[in-house]
PDB file of C-alpha atoms in Angstrom:
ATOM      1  CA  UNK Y 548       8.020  32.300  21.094  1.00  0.00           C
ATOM      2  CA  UNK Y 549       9.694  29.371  23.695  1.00  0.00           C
ATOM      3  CA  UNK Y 550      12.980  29.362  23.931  1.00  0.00           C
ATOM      4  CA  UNK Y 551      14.745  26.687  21.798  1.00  0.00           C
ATOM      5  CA  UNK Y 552      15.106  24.746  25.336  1.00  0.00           C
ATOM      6  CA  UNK Y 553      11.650  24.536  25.442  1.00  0.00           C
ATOM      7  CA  UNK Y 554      11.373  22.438  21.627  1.00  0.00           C
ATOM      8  CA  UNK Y 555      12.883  19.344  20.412  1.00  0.00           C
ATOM      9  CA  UNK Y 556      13.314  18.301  16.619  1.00  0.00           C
ATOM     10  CA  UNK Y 557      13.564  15.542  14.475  1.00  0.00           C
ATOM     11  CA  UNK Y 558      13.433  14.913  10.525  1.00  0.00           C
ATOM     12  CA  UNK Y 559      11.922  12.241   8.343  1.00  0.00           C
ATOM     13  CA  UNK Y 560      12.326  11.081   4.794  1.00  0.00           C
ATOM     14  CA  UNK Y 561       8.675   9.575   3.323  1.00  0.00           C
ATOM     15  CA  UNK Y 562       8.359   8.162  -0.230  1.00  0.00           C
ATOM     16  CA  UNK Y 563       5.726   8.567  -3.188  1.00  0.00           C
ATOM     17  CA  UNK Y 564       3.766   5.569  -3.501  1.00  0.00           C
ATOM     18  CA  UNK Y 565       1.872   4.327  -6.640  1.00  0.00           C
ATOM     19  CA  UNK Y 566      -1.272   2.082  -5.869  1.00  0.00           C
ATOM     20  CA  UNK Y 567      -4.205   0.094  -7.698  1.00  0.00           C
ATOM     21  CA  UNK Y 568      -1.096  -1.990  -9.358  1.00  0.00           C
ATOM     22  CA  UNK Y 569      -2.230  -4.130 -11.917  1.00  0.00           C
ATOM     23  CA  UNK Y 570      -4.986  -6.352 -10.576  1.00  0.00           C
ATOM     24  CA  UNK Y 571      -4.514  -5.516  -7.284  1.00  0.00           C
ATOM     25  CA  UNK Y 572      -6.855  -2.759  -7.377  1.00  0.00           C
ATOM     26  CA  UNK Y 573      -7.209  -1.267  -3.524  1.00  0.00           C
ATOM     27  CA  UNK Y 574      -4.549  -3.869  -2.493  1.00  0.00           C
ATOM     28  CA  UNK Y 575      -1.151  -3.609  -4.581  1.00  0.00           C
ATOM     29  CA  UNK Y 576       0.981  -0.972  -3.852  1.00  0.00           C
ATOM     30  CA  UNK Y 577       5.180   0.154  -4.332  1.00  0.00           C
ATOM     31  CA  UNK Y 578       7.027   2.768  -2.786  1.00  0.00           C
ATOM     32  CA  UNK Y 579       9.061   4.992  -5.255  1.00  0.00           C
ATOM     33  CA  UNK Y 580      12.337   6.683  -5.323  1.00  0.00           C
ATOM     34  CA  UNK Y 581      11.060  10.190  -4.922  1.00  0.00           C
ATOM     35  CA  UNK Y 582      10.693  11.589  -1.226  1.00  0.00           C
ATOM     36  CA  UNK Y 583       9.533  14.859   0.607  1.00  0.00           C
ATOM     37  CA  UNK Y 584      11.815  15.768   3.921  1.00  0.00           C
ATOM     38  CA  UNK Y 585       9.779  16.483   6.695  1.00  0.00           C
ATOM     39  CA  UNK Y 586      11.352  17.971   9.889  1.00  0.00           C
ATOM     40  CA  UNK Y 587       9.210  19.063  12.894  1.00  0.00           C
ATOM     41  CA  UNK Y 588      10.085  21.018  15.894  1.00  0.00           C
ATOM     42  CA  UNK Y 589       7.391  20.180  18.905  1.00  0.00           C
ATOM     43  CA  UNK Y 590       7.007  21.849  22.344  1.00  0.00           C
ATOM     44  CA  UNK Y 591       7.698  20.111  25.329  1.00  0.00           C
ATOM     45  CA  UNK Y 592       4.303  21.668  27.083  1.00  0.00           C
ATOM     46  CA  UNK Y 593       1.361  19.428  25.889  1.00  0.00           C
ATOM     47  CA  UNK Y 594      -1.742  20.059  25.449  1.00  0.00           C
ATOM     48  CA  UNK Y 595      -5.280  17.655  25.903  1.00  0.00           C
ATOM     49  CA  UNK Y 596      -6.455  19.308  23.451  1.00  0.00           C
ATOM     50  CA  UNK Y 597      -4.348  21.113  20.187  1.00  0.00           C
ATOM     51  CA  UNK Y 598      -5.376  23.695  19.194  1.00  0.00           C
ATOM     52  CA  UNK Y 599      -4.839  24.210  15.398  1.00  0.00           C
ATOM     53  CA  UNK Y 600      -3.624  27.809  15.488  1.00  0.00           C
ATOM     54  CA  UNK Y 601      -0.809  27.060  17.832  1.00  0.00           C
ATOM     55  CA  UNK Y 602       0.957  24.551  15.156  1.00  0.00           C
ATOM     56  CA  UNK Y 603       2.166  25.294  11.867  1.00  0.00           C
ATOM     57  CA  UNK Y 604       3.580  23.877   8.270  1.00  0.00           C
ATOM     58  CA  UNK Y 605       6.431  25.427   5.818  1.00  0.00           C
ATOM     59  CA  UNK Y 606       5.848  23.760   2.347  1.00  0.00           C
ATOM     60  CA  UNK Y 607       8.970  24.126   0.047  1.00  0.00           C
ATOM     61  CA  UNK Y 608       8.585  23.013  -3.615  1.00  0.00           C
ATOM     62  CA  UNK Y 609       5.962  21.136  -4.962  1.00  0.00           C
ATOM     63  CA  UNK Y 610       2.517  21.778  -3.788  1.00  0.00           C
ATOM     64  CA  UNK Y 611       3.168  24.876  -1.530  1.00  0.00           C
ATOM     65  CA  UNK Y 612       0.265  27.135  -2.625  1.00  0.00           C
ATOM     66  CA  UNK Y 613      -2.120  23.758  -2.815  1.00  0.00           C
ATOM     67  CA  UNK Y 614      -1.452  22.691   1.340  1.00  0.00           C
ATOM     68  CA  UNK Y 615      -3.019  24.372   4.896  1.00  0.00           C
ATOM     69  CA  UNK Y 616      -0.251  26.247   6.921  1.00  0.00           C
ATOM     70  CA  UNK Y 617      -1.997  25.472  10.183  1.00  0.00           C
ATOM     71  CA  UNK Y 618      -2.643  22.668  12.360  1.00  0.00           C
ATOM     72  CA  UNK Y 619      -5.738  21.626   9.776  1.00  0.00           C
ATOM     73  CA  UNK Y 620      -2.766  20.553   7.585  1.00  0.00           C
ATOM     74  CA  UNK Y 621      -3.200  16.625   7.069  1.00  0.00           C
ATOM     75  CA  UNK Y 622       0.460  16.004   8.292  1.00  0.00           C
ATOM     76  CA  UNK Y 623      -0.363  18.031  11.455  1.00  0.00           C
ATOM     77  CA  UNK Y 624      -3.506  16.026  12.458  1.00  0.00           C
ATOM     78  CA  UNK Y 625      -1.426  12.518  11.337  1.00  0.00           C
ATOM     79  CA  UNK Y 626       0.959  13.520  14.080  1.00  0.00           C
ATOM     80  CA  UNK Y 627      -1.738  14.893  16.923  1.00  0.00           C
ATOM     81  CA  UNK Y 628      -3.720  11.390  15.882  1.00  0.00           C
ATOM     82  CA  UNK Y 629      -1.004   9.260  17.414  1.00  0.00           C
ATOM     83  CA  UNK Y 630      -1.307  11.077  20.845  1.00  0.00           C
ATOM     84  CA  UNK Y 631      -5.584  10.516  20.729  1.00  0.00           C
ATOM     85  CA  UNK Y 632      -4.646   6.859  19.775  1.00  0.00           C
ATOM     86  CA  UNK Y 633      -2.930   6.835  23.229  1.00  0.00           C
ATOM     87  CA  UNK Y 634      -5.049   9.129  25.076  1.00  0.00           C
ATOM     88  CA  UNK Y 635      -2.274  11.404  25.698  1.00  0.00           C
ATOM     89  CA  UNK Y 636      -1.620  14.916  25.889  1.00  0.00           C
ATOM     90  CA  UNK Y 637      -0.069  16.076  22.309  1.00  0.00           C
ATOM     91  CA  UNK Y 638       2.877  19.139  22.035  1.00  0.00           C
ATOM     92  CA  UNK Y 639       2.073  22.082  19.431  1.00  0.00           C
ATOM     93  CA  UNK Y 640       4.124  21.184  16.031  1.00  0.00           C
ATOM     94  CA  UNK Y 641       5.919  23.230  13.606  1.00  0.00           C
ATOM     95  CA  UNK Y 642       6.906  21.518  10.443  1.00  0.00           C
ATOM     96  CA  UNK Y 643       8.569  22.669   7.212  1.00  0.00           C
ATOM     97  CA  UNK Y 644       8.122  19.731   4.477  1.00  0.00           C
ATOM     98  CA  UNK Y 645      10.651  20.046   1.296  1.00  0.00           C
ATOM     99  CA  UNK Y 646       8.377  18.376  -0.860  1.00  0.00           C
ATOM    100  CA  UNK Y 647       9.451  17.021  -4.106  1.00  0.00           C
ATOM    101  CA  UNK Y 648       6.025  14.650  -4.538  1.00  0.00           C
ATOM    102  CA  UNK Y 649       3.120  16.193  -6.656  1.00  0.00           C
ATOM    103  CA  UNK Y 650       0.430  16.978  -5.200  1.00  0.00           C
ATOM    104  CA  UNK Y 651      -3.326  15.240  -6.004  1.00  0.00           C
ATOM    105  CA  UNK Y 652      -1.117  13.904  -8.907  1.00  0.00           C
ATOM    106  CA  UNK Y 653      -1.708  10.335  -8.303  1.00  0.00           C
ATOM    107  CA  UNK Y 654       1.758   9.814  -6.537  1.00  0.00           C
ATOM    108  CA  UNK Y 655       0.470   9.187  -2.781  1.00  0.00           C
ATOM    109  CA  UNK Y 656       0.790  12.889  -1.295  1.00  0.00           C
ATOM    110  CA  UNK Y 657      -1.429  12.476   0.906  1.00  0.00           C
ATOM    111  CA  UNK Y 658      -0.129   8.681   2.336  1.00  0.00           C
ATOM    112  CA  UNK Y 659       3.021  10.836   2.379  1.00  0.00           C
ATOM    113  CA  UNK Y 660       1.796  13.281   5.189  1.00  0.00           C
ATOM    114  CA  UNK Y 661       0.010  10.465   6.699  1.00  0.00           C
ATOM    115  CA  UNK Y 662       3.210   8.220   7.184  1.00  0.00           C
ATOM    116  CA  UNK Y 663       5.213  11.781   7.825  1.00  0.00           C
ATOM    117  CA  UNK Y 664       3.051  12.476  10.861  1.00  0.00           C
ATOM    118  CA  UNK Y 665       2.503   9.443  12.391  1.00  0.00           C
ATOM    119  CA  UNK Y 666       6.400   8.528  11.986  1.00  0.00           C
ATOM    120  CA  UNK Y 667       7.130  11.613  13.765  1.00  0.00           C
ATOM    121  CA  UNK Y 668       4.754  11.232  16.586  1.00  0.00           C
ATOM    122  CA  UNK Y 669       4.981   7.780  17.206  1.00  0.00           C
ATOM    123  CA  UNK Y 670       8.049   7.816  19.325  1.00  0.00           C
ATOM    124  CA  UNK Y 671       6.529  10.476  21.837  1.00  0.00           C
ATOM    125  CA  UNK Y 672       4.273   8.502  23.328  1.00  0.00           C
ATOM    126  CA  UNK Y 673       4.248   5.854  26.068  1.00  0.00           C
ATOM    127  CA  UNK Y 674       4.457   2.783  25.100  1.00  0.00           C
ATOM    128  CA  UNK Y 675       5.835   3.558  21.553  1.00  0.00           C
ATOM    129  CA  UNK Y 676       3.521   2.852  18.627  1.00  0.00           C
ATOM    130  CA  UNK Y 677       4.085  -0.228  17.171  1.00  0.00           C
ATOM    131  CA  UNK Y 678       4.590  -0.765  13.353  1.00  0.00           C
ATOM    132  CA  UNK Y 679       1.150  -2.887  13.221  1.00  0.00           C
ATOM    133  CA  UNK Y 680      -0.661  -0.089  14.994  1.00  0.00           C
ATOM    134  CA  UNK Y 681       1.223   2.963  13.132  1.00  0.00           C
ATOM    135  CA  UNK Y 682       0.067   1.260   9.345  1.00  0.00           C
ATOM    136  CA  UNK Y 683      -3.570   0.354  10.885  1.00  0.00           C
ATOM    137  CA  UNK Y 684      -3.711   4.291  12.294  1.00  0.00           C
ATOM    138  CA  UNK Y 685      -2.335   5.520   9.342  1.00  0.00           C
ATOM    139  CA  UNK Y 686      -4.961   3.600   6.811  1.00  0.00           C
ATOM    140  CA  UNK Y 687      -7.803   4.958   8.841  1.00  0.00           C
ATOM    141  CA  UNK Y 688      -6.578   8.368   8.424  1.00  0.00           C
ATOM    142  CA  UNK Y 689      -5.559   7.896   4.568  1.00  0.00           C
ATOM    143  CA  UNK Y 690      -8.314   4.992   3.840  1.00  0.00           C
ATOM    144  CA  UNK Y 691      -6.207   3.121   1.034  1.00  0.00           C
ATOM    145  CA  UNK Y 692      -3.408   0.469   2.167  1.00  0.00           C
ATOM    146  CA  UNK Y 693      -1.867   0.256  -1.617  1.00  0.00           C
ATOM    147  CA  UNK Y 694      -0.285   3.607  -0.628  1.00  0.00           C
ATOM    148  CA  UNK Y 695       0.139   4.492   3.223  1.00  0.00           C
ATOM    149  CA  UNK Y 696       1.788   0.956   3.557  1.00  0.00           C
ATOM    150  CA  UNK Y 697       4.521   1.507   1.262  1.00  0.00           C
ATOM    151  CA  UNK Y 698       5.331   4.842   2.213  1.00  0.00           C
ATOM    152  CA  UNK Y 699       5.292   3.486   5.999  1.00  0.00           C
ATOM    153  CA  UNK Y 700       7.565   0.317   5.138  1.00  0.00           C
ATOM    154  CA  UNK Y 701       8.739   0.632   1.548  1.00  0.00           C
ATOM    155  CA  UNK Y 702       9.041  -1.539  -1.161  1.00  0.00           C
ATOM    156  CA  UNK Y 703       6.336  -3.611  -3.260  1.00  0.00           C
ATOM    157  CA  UNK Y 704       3.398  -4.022  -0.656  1.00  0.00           C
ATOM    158  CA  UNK Y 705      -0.245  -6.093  -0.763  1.00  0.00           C
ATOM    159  CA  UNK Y 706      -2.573  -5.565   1.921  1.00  0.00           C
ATOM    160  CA  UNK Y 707      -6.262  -5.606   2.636  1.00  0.00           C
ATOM    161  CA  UNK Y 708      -8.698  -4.333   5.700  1.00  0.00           C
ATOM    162  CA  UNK Y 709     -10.245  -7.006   7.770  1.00  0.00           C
ATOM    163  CA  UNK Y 710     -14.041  -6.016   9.063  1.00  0.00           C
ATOM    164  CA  UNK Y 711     -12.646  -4.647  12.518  1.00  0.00           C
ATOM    165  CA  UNK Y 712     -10.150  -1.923  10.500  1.00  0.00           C
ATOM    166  CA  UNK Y 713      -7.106  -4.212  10.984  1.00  0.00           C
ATOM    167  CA  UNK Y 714      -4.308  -4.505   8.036  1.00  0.00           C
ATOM    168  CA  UNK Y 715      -3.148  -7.391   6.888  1.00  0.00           C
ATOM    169  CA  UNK Y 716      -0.462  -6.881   5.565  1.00  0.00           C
ATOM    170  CA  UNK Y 717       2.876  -8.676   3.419  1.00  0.00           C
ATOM    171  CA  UNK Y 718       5.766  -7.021   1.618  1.00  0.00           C
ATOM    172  CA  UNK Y 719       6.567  -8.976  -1.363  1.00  0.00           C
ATOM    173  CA  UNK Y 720       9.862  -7.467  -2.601  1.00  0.00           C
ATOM    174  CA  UNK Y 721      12.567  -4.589  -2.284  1.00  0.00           C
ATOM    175  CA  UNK Y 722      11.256  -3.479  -5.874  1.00  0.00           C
ATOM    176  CA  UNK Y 723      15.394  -3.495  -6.373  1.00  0.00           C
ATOM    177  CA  UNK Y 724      15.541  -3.664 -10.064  1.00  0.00           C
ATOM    178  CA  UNK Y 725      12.384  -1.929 -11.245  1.00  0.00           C
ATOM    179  CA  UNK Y 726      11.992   0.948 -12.899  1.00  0.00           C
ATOM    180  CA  UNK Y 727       8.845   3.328 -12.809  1.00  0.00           C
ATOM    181  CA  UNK Y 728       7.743   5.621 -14.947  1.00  0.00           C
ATOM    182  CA  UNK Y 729       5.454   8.552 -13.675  1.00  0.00           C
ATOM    183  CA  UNK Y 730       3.015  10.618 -16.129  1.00  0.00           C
ATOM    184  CA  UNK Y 731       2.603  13.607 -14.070  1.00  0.00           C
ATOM    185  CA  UNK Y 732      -0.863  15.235 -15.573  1.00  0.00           C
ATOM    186  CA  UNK Y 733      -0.400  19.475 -14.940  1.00  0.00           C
ATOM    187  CA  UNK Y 734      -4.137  19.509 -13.608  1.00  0.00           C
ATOM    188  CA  UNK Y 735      -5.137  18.367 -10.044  1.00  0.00           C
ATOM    189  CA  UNK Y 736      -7.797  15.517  -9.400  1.00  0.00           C
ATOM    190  CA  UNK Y 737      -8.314  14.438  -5.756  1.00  0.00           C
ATOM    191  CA  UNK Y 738      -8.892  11.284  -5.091  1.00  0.00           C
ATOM    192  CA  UNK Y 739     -12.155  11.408  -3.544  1.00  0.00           C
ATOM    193  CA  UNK Y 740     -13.139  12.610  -7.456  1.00  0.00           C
ATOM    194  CA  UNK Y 741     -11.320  10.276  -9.155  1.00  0.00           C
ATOM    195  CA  UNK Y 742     -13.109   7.132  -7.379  1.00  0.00           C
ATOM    196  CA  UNK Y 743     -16.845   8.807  -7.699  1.00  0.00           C
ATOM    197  CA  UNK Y 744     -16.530   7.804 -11.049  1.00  0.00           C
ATOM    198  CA  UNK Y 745     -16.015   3.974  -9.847  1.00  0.00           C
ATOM    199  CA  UNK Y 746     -19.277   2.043 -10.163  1.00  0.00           C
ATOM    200  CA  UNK Y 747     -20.241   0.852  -7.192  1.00  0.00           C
ATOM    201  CA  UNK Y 748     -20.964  -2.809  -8.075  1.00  0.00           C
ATOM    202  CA  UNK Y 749     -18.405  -4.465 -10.718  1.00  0.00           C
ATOM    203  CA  UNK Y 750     -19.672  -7.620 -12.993  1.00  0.00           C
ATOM    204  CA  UNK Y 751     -18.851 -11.068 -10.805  1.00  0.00           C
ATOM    205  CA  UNK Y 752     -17.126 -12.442 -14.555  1.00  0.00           C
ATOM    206  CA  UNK Y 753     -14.658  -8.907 -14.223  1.00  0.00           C
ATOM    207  CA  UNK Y 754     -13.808  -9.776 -10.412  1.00  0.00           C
ATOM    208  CA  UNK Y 755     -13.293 -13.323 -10.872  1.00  0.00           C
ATOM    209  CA  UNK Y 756     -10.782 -12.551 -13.618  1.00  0.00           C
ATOM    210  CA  UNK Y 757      -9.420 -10.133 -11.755  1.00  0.00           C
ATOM    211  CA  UNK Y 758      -8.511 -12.544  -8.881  1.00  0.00           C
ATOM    212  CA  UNK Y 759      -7.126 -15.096 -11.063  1.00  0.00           C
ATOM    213  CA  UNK Y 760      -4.413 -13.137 -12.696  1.00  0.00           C
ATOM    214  CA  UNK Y 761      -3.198 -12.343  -9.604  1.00  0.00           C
ATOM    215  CA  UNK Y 762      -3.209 -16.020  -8.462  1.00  0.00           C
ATOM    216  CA  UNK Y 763      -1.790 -16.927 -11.643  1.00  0.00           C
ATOM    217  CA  UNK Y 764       1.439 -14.586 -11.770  1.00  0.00           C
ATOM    218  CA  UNK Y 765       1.748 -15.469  -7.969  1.00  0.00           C
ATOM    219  CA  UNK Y 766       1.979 -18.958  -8.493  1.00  0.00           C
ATOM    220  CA  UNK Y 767       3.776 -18.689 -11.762  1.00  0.00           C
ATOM    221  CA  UNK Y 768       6.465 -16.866 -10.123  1.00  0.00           C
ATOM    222  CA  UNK Y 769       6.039 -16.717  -6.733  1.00  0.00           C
ATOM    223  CA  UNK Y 770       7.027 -12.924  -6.270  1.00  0.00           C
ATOM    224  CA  UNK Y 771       5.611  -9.670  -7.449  1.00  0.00           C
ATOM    225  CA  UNK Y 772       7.748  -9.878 -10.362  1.00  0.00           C
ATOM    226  CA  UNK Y 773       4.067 -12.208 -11.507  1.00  0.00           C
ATOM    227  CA  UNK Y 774       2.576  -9.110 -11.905  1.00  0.00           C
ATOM    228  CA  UNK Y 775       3.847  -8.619 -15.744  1.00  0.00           C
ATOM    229  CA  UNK Y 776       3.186 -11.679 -16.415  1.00  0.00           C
ATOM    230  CA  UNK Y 777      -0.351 -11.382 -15.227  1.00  0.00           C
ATOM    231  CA  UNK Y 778      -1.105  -8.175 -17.315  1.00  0.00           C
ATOM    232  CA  UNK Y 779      -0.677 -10.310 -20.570  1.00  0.00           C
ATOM    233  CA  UNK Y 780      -3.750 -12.370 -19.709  1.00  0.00           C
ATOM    234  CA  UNK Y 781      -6.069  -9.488 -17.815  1.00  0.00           C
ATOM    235  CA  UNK Y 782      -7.401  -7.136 -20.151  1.00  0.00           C
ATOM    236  CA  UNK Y 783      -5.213  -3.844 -19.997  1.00  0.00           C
ATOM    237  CA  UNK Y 784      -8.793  -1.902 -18.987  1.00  0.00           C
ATOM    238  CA  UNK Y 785      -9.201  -3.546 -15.610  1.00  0.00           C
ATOM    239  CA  UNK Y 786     -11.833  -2.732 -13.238  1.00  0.00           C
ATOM    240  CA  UNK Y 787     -10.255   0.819 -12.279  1.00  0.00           C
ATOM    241  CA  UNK Y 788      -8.322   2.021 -15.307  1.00  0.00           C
ATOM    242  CA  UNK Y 789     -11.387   2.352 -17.665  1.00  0.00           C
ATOM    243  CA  UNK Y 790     -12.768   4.561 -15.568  1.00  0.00           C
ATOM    244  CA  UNK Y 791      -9.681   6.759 -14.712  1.00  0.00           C
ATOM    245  CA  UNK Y 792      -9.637   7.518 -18.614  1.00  0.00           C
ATOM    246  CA  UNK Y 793     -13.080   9.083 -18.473  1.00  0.00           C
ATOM    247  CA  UNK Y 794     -12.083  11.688 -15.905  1.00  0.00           C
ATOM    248  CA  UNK Y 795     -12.873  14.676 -17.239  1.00  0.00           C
ATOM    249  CA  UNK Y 796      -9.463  16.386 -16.575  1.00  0.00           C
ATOM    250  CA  UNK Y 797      -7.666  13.549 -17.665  1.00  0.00           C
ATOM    251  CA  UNK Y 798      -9.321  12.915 -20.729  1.00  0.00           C
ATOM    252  CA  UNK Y 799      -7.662  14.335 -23.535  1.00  0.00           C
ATOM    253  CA  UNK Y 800      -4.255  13.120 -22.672  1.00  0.00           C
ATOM    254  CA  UNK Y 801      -5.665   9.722 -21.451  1.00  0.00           C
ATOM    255  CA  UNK Y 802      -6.862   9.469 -25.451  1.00  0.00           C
ATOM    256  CA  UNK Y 803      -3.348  10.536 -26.771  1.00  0.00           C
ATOM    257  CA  UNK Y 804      -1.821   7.843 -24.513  1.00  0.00           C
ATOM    258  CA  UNK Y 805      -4.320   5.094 -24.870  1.00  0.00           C
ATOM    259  CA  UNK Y 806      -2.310   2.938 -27.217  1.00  0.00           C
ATOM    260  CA  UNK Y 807       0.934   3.516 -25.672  1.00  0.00           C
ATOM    261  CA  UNK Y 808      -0.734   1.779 -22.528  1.00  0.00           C
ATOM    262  CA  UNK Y 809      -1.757  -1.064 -24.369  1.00  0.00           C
ATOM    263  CA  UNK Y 810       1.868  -1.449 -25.930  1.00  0.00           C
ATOM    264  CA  UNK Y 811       3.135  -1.076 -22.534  1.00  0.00           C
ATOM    265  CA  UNK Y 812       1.390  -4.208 -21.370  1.00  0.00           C
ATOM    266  CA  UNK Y 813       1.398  -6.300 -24.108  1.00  0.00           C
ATOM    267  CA  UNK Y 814       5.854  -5.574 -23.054  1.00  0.00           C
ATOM    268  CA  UNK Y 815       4.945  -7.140 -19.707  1.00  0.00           C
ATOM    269  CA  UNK Y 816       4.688  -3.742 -18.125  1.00  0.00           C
ATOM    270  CA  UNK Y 817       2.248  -2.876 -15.043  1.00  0.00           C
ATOM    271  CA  UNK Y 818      -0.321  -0.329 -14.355  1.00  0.00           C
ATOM    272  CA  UNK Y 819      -1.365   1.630 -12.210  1.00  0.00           C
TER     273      UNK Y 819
END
């Protein structure tokens, strides 16, 4: 073990993020007001080449027995990604997270250790990563912008990938005066599952809908706060939600709740 000479620290704060809002399937995305801590303690001796074994991760709370200790651990490869981005030599990593963010719950864990990482890391290089090329890093690790962007800048996000992997990018609002409500399902369902059970081609009448309600509650408002307003004309079973209910974990409770969602809506609500 170095001495603590020989290491440096420093702590982050990353939220949960809920994405898919509404009819911004892929694109729509908020930050909420429930965080893991992440603080790291990195060598000073880099390395070209990290080796996994010398790093390690301390999960407290939610998730512990579900998460790598080593330097396979997502948040471990976010941070040693930022160093390959600049062709630099990367320091070994030990992290403890005190998570409070369910795990493959549907709450953005895994833009969490994505946004953890790279927010770490992105300081310790030369130049500095900028914020355009931390989010565009941190979607090709995570691979959805409706959650790694609002964990990386908060609030209510839209975004979408041009052909070249760049984000484009705009936050909308704060979210200051929202409130969310999170059904927390006890069983696990990865996201990788969840969207096999997307079709890959949608009907052009579903997308076309789906487009206007988002142009009409943008142009009716001007602000997210559309959104609502857009769920009263857009059938409640959008192009991802009908599909969510027929996951086979989810399934009973998705039947229990099924007409709650629909009175939700028909309040103004958004889902997600």
């Amino acid at each position: 073990m170095s001495s603590k000479l020989d290491w440096s620290e420093r702590r982050v704060r990353v939220p949960a993020t809920s994405g898919n809002l509404g009819c911004g399937f892929d694109c729509l995305g908020l930050a909420l007001a429930l965080y893991n801590v992440v603080s790291a303690r990195f060598s000073k001796q880099r390395h070209r080449r990290p080796d996994p074994g010398r790093s390690a991760v301390q999960v407290l709370g939610e998730g512990a027995d579900l998460q790598p200790t080593d330097g396979t651990n997502l948040l471990v490869r976010s941070f040693h990604s930022v160093f390959s981005h600049r062709r630099q030599p990367a320091p070994d990593v030990q992290i403890t997270v005190h998570a409070r963010i369910p795990v493959s719950r549907g709450l953005g864990s895994s833009a969490a250790a994505v946004a953890a990482g790279v927010c770490l890391a992105r300081d310790l290089v030369s130049p500095s990563l900028t914020l355009e090329e931390a989010i565009t890093l941190g979607n090709s690790l995570e691979g959805h912008p409706d959650n790694v962007l609002p964990a990386l800048v908060g609030g209510i996000t839209a975004a979408f990938v041009t052909h070249d992997g760049k984000v484009r990018w705009i936050r909308l609002s704060r979210g200051r005066g929202l409130c969310a409500l999170a059904l927390v399902p006890r069983t696990t369902l990865e996201t990788s599952k969840a969207r096999a059970a997307l079709p890959p081609r949608i009907p052009m009448a579903d997308a076309v809908e789906n487009l206007a309600c988002y142009q009409n509650s943008y142009q009716r408002v001007g602000t997210v706060q559309g959104l609502s307003y857009s769920t009263r004309f857009f059938r409640w079973l959008n192009i991802h939600l009908p599909f969510s209910f027929q996951q086979e974990t989810q399934s009973r409770g998705a039947v229990l709740l099924k007409p709650q969602f629909q009175q939700s809506v028909s309040a103004g609500a958004d889902l997600s």
